[in-house]
mmCIF file of C-alpha atoms in Angstrom:
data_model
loop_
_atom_site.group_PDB
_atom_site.id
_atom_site.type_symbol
_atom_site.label_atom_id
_atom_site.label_comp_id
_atom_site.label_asym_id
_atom_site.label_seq_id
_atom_site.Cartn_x
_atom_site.Cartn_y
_atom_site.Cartn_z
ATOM 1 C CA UNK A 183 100.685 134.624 54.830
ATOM 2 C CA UNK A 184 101.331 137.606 57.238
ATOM 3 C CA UNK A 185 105.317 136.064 57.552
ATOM 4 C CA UNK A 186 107.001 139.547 57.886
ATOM 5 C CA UNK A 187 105.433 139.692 61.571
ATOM 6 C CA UNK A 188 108.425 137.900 63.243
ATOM 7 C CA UNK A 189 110.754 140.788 61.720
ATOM 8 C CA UNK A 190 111.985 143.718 63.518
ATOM 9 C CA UNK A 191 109.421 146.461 63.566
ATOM 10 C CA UNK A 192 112.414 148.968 61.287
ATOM 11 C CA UNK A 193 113.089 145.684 59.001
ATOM 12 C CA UNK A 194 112.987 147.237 54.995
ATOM 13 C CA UNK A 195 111.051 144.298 54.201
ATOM 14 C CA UNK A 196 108.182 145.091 56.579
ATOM 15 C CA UNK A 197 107.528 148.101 53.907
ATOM 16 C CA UNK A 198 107.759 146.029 50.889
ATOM 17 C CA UNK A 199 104.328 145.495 48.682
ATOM 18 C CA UNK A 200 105.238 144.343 45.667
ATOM 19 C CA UNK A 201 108.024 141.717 47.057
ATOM 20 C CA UNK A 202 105.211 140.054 48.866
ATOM 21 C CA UNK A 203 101.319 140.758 49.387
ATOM 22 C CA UNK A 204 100.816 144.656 48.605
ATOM 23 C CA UNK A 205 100.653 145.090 52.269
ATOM 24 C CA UNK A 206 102.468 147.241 54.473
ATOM 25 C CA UNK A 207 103.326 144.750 57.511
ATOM 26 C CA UNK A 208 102.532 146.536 60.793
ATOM 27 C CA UNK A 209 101.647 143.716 63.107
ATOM 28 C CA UNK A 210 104.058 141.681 65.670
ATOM 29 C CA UNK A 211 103.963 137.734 66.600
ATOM 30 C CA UNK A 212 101.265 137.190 69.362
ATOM 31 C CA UNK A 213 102.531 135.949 72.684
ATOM 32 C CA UNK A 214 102.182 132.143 72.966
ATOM 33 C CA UNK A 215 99.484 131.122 75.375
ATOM 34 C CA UNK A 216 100.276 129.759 79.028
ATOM 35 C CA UNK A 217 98.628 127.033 80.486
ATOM 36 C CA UNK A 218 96.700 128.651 82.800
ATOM 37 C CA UNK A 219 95.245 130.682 79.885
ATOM 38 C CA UNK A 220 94.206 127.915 77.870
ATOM 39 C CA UNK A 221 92.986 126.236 80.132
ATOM 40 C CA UNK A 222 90.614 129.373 81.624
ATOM 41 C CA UNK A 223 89.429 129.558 78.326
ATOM 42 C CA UNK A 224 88.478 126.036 77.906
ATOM 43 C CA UNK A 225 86.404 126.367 81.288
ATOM 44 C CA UNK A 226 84.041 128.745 79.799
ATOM 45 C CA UNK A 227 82.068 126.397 77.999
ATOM 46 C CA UNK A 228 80.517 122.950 77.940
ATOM 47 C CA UNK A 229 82.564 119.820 77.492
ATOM 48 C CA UNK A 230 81.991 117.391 73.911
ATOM 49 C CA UNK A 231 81.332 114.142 75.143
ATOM 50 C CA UNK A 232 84.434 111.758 74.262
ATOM 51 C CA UNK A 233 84.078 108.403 72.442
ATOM 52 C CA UNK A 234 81.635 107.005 70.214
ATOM 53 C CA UNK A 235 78.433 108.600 70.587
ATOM 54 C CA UNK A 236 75.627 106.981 68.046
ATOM 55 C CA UNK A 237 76.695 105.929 64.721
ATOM 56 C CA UNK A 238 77.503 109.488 63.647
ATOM 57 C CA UNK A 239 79.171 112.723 65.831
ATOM 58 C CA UNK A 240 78.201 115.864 64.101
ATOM 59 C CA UNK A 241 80.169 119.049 65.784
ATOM 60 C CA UNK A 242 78.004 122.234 67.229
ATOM 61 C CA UNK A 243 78.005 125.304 66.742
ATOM 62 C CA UNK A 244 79.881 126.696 70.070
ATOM 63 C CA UNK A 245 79.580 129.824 72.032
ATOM 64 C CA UNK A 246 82.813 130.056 73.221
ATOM 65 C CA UNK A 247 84.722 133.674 72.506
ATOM 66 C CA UNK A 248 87.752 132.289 71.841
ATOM 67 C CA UNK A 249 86.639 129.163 69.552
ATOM 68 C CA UNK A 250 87.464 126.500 71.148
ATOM 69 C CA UNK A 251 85.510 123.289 70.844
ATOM 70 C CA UNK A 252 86.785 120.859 73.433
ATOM 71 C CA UNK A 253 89.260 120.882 76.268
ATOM 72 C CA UNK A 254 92.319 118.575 76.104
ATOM 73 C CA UNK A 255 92.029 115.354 78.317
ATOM 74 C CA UNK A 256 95.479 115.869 79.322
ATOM 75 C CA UNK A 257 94.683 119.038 81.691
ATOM 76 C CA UNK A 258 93.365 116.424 84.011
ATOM 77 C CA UNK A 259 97.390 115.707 84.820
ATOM 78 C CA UNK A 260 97.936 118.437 88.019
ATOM 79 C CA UNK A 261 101.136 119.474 86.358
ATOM 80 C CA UNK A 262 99.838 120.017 83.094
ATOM 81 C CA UNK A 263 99.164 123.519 82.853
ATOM 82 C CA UNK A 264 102.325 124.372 84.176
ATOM 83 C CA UNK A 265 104.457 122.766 80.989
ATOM 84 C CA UNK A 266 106.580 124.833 78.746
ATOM 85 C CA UNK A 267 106.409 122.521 76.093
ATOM 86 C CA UNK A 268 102.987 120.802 76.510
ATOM 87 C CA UNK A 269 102.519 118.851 73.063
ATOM 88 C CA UNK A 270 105.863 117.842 72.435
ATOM 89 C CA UNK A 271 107.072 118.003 68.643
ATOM 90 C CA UNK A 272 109.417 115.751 66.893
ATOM 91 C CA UNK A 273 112.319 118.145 65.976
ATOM 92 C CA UNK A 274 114.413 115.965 63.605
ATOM 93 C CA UNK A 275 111.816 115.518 61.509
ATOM 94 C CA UNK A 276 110.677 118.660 61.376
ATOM 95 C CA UNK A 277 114.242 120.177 60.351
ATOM 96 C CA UNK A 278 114.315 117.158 57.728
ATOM 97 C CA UNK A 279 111.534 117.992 55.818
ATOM 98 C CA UNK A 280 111.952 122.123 56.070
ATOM 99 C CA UNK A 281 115.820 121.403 54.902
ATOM 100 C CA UNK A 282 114.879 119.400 51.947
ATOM 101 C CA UNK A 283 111.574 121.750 50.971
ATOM 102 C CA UNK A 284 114.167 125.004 50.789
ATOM 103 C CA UNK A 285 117.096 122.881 49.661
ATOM 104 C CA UNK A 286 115.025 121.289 46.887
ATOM 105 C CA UNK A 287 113.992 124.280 45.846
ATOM 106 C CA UNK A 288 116.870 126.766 45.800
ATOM 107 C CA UNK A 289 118.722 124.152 43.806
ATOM 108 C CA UNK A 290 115.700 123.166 41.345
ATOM 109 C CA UNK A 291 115.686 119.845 42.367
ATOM 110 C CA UNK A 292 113.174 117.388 40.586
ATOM 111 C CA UNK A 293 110.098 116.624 42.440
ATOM 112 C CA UNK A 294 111.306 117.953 45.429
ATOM 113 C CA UNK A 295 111.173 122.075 44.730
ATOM 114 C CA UNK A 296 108.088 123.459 45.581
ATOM 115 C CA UNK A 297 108.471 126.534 42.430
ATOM 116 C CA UNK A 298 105.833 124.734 40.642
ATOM 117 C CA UNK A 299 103.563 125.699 37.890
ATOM 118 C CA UNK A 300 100.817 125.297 40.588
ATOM 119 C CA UNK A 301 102.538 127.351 43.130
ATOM 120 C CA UNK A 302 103.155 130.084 40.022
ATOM 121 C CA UNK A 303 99.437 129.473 39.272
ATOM 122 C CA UNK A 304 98.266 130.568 42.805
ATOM 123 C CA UNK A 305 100.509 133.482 42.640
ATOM 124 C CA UNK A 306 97.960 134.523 39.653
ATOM 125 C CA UNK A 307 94.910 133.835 41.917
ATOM 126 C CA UNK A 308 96.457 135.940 44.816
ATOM 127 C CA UNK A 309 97.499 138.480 42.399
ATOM 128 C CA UNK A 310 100.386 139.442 43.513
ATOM 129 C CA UNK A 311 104.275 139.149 41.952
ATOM 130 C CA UNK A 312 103.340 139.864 38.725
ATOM 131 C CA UNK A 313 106.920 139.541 37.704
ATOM 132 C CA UNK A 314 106.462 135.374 38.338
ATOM 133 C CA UNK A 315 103.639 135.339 36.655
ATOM 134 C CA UNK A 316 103.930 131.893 34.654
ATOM 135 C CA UNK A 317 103.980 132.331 30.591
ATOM 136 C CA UNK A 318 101.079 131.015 28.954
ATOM 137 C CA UNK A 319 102.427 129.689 25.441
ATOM 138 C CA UNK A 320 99.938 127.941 22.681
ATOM 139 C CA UNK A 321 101.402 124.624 23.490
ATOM 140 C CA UNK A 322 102.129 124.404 27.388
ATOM 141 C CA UNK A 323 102.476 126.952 30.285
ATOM 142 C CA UNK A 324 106.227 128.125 31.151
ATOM 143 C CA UNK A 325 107.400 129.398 34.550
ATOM 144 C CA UNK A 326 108.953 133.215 34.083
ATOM 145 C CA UNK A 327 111.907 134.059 35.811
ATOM 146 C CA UNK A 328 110.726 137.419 36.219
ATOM 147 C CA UNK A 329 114.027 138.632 34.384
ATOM 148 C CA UNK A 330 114.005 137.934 30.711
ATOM 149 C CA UNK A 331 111.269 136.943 28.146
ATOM 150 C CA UNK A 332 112.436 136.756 24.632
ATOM 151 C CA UNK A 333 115.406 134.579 23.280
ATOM 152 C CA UNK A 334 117.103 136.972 21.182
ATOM 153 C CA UNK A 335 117.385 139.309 24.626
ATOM 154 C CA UNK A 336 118.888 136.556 26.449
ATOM 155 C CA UNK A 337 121.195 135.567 23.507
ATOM 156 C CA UNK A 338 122.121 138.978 23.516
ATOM 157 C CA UNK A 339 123.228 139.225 27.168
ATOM 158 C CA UNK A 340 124.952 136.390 26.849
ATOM 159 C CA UNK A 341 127.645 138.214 24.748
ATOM 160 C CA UNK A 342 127.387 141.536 26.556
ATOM 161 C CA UNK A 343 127.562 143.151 29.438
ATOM 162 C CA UNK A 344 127.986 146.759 31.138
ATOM 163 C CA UNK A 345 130.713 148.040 32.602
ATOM 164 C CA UNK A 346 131.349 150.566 35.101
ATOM 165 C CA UNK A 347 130.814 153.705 32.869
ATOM 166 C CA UNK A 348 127.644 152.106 32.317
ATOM 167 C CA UNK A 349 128.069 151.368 28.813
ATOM 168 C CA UNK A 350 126.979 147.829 27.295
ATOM 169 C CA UNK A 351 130.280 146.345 26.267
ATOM 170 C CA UNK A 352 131.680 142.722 24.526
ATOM 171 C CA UNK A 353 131.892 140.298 26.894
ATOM 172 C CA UNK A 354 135.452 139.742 25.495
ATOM 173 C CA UNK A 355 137.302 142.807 25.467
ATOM 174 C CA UNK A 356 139.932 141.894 23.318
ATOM 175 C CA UNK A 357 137.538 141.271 21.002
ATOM 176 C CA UNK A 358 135.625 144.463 21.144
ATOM 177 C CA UNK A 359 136.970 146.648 18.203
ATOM 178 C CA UNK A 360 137.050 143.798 15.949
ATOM 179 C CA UNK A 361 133.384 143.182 16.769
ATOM 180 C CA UNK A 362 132.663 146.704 16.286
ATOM 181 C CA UNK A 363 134.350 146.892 13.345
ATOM 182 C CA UNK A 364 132.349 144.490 11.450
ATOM 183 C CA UNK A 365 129.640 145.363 12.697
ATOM 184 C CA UNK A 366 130.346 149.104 11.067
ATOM 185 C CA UNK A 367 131.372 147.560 8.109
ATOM 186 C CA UNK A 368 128.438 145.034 7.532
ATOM 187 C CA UNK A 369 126.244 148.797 7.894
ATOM 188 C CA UNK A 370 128.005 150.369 5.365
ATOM 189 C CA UNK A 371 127.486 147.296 2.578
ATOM 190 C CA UNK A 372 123.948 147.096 2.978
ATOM 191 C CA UNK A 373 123.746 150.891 2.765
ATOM 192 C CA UNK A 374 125.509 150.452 -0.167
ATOM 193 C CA UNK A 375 123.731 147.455 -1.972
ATOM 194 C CA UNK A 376 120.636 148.113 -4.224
ATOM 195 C CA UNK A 377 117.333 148.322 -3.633
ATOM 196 C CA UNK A 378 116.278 145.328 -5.197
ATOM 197 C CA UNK A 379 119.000 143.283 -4.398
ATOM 198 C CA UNK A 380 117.846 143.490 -0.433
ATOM 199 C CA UNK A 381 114.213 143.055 -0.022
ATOM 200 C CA UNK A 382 114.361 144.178 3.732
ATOM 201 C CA UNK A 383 117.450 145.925 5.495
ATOM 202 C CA UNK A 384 118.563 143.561 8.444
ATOM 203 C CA UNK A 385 117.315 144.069 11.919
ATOM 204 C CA UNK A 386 120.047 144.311 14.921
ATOM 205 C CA UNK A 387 119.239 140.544 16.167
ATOM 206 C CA UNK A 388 120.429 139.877 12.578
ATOM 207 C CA UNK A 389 123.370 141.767 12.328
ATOM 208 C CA UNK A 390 124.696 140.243 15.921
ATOM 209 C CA UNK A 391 124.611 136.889 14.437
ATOM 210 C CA UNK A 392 125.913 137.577 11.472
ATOM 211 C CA UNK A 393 129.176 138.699 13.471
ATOM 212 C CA UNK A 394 129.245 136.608 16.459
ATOM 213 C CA UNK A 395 127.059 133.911 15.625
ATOM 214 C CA UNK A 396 124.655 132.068 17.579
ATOM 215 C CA UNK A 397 125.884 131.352 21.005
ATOM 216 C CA UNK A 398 124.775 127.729 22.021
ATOM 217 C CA UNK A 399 124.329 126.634 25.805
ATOM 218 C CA UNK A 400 121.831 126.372 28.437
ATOM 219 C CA UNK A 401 120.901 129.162 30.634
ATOM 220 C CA UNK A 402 118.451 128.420 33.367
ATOM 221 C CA UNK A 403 115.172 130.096 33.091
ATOM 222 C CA UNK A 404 116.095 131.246 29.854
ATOM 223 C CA UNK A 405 116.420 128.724 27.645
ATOM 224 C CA UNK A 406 119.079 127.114 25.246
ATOM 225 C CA UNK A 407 121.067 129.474 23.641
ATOM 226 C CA UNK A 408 119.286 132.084 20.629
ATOM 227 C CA UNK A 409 116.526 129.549 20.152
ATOM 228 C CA UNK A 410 115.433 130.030 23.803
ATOM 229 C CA UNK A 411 111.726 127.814 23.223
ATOM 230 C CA UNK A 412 110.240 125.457 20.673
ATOM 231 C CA UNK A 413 108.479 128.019 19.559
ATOM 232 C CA UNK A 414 111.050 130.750 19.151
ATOM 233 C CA UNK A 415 113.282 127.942 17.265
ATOM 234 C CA UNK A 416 110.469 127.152 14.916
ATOM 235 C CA UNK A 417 109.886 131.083 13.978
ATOM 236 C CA UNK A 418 113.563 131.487 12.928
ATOM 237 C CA UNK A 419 112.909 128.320 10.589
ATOM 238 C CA UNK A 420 109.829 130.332 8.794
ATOM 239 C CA UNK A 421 111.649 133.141 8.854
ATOM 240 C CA UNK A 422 114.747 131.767 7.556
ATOM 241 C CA UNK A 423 112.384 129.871 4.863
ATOM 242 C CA UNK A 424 110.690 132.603 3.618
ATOM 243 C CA UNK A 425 113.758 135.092 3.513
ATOM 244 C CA UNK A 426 114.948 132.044 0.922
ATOM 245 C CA UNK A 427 111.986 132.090 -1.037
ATOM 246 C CA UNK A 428 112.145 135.937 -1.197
ATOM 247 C CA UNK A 429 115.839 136.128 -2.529
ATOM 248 C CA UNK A 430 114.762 133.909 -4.896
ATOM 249 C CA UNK A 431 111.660 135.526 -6.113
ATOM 250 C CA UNK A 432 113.365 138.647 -6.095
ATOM 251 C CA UNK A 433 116.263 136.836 -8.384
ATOM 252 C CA UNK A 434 113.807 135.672 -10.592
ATOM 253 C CA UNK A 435 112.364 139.361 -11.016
ATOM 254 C CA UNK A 436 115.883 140.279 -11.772
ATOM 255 C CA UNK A 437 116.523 137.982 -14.667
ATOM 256 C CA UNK A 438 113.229 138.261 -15.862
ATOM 257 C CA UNK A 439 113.552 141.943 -16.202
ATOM 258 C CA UNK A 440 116.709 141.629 -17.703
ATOM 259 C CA UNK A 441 115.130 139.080 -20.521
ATOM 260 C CA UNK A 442 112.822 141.777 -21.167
ATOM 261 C CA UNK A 443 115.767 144.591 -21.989
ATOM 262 C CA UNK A 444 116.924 142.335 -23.713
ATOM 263 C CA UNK A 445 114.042 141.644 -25.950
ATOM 264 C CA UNK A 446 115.105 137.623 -25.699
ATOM 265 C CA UNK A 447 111.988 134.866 -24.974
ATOM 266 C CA UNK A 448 113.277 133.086 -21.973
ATOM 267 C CA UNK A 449 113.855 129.139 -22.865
ATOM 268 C CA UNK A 450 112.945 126.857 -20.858
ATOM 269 C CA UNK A 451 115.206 123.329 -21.388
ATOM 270 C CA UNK A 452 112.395 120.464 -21.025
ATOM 271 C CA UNK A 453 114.254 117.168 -20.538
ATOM 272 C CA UNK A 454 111.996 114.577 -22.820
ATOM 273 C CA UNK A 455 112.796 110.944 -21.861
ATOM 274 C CA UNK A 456 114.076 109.022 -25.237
ATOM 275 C CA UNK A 457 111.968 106.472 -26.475
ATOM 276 C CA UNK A 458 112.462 102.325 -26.287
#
């Protein structure tokens, strides 16, 4: 990697670890090679024949210090050495495909952004930015955004946000108190409520969409509204199935308990078809 070398040597980002490899950057860009030093070095050592020799060329070990293995058939050209440019590059081309790579991927174009799950992958190898880490689920592997994780946080900061005191506010102001209000007011009734007419006491996730209700949407990187992932949505379904199944067992105990007091058998009304 080793890209922070073309910064000034006071750049902030020469002293960032985390941001990049966990390495201090302390180096500068080598000076391009002249002519006359290439082709110095390429004198110190003996010339690869050119063409086809036998049926199959296998390269040597060289001794050369500075690793070159051959010398470039174009320093026989007297001016040669003296180029600026000796090996000219096509420019257009160059800018083309650069533009589209950073293009494609700032704006999360398909097939042509190069934040893959591969590139995420290598970032694992590498180990470094934990942060982009990709999320391994039961069912697939999702990029992380490095930001948010879990759809009930990103539902919630999709209603809120903080203002300059600070404090985490409604996203509608106007709103606010009302919000706030029932919010107070849906705490006091389940304070107030029996034991065994609640089987649980509400969490804050549940409370939020009682009020507000669940905000649909997309939100790039973090999902579609409060049921950010397949698997998220199909949690709240078991949930909300066996909260269902526990009112009603929890009913049941109620009446049954109340038969009892009562000293009455419960009857049960068995529909018998008539006969033909």
């Amino acid at each position: 990697m080793r890209n922070r070398r073309g910064l000034p040597l006071n750049h902030k980002w020469r002293k960032l670890q985390e941001a990049f490899d966990k390495t201090v950057e302390k180096g500068t860009v080598r000076v391009p090679l002249s002519g006359d030093d290439v082709l110095m070095q390429c004198s110190q050592f003996t010339q690869v024949p050119f063409g086809k020799v036998g049926t199959k060329r296998k390269w040597e070990e060289t001794n050369s210090l500075y690793g070159w293995r051959k010398q470039s058939i174009f320093f026989q050209l007297p001016y040669w050495r003296k180029l600026k440019l000796r090996h000219n590059l096509n420019v257009m081309h160059i800018e083309k495909n650069i533009s589209e790579n950073i293009l494609g991927t700032l704006m999360n174009i398909k097939d042509k952004t190069k934040d893959t799950i591969k590139a995420r992958l290598d970032l694992v190898k590498m180990d470094i930015r934990q942060d982009l880490h990709p999320i391994v689920d039961e069912d697939k592997t999702e990029k992380n955004d490095g930001v948010l994780h879990t759809a009930d946080v990103v539902w919630l900061a999709q209603h809120t946000t903080i203002n300059e005191g600070g404090i985490l506010q409604w996203v509608d102001d106007n709103r606010s108190k009302e919000v706030h209000a029932q919010l107070h007011q849906l705490v006091q009734d389940k304070d107030k409520e029996p034991e065994g007419d609640q089987p649980r006491p509400q969490t804050q996730e549940e409370m939020l969409i009682h009020v507000l209700g669940p905000k649909s949407g997309y939100t790039r990187g973090k999902g579609n509204g409060y049921g950010g992932s397949a698997k998220a949505r199909l949690q709240e379904e078991q949930q909300q199935i066996m909260r269902k199944q526990q009112e009603q067992i929890t009913h049941l105990q109620i009446k049954i308990q109340q038969q009892r007091q009562q000293k009455k058998p419960v009857v049960r009304k068995v529909w018998m078809p008539k006969a033909q």
